[in-house]
DNA sequence: TCAAAGTATGACCGTAAGTCATTCTCTCCT
DNA sequence: AGGAGAGAATGACTTACGGTCATACTTTGA
């Protein structure tokens, strides 16, 4: 009789999983999700298609894990912003810029995330992946909500606490919406600095609205 | 020798095209874009699959035309709002509510439109369809830009004219973003009145920002 | 050393978009 | 009326891709 997967094997398996993910990421970002086939990924890591399915249950699952890794990385990068002691408006702007920069590095990443949000309901993902999605979603939510609460506590924002959730939605919506429009609609001005300046202006107006007394 | 397509035939062809579109629309909205096959559509209108391709060059083309018809209808419905002589803020709110209501009637419609915006670049659409897309995009843009200009002219909004384009993007982004979040992320509160009230609050804040002097 | 566990393969399957040779049907000219 | 040719329709066929599985190879540990 045999025991379950030895330690070293487990490690090697995890390592191979990561190699596949890296390859998939590169391919997806270069050619887009749909055009990349599972065989393409297999070829790139010198495995057969069947082998890929020993590590991932579906192409969608690969996509989800690529995106989750990136989002986790973003959340890691964004944390220090809260240590600065800046006021809520500055934190907002800082957060928004990090978000924009994050997605401008790989525009296909943003498209994939949006697409994923749109269709996640109809995807068959592993329990583990679903857990990660919920975790990261909650993290994103609480990060932004906390900025609003911080602003309220400091007396910086005129906003009822029960409206924080609404404003959090508006904030995310605005940020994603502006990026979408620039990347996929605007033929003009998709230069990074242009997008950044637009985000600045929009958030400026929004924050003015939050500050306005009476 | 024969002449090109007689008048009556042309009319009948157009009629059949519309019948196919109606059937496709119903199927798409009921089961979603991907799950509906071209054969499903053909079956519903009692034609063979091949016949469908006499009227449309691809499934994507069918989708595009369904969406364009709906967007055109929306633009038709939204025009009267500008005849009311209301102030710019009211027009904004009115416009936003019509937009929200329009998409809440068929949630799949919104998903399809978002998806379309995300991938329109990589679709092979007919020249005619591409023209319609540009036309409708420009219409949407100019509608919102005009509200901003109107607000500036009335002295209602404190906003430089060169920032109108930016604000138009923010407005669209916010609106689409809020709807997206509610429909596809929020497990909680996707009730219509809830979404409407959220849109109200967000736009309220946004408009306050626009009105703020100094 | 050999049996079980684990890893890998690639032919194969199912499905769905899109094509095309063929057939049917209508129109209009003589 | 009749037939020629334009146009409408068909459905079997092609292609492409996600996913599966019987088979075979490799490692491990008793």
CSV table of C-alpha atoms in Angstrom, one decimal, chain B residues 53 71 95 112 144 146:
chain,number,residue,atom,x,y,z
B,53,UNK,CA,-26.1,32.8,-43.4
B,71,UNK,CA,-29.7,51.0,-28.7
B,95,UNK,CA,-31.4,60.2,-18.5
B,112,UNK,CA,-24.4,41.4,-24.0
B,144,UNK,CA,-24.3,63.3,-22.7
B,146,UNK,CA,-24.7,68.2,-24.6
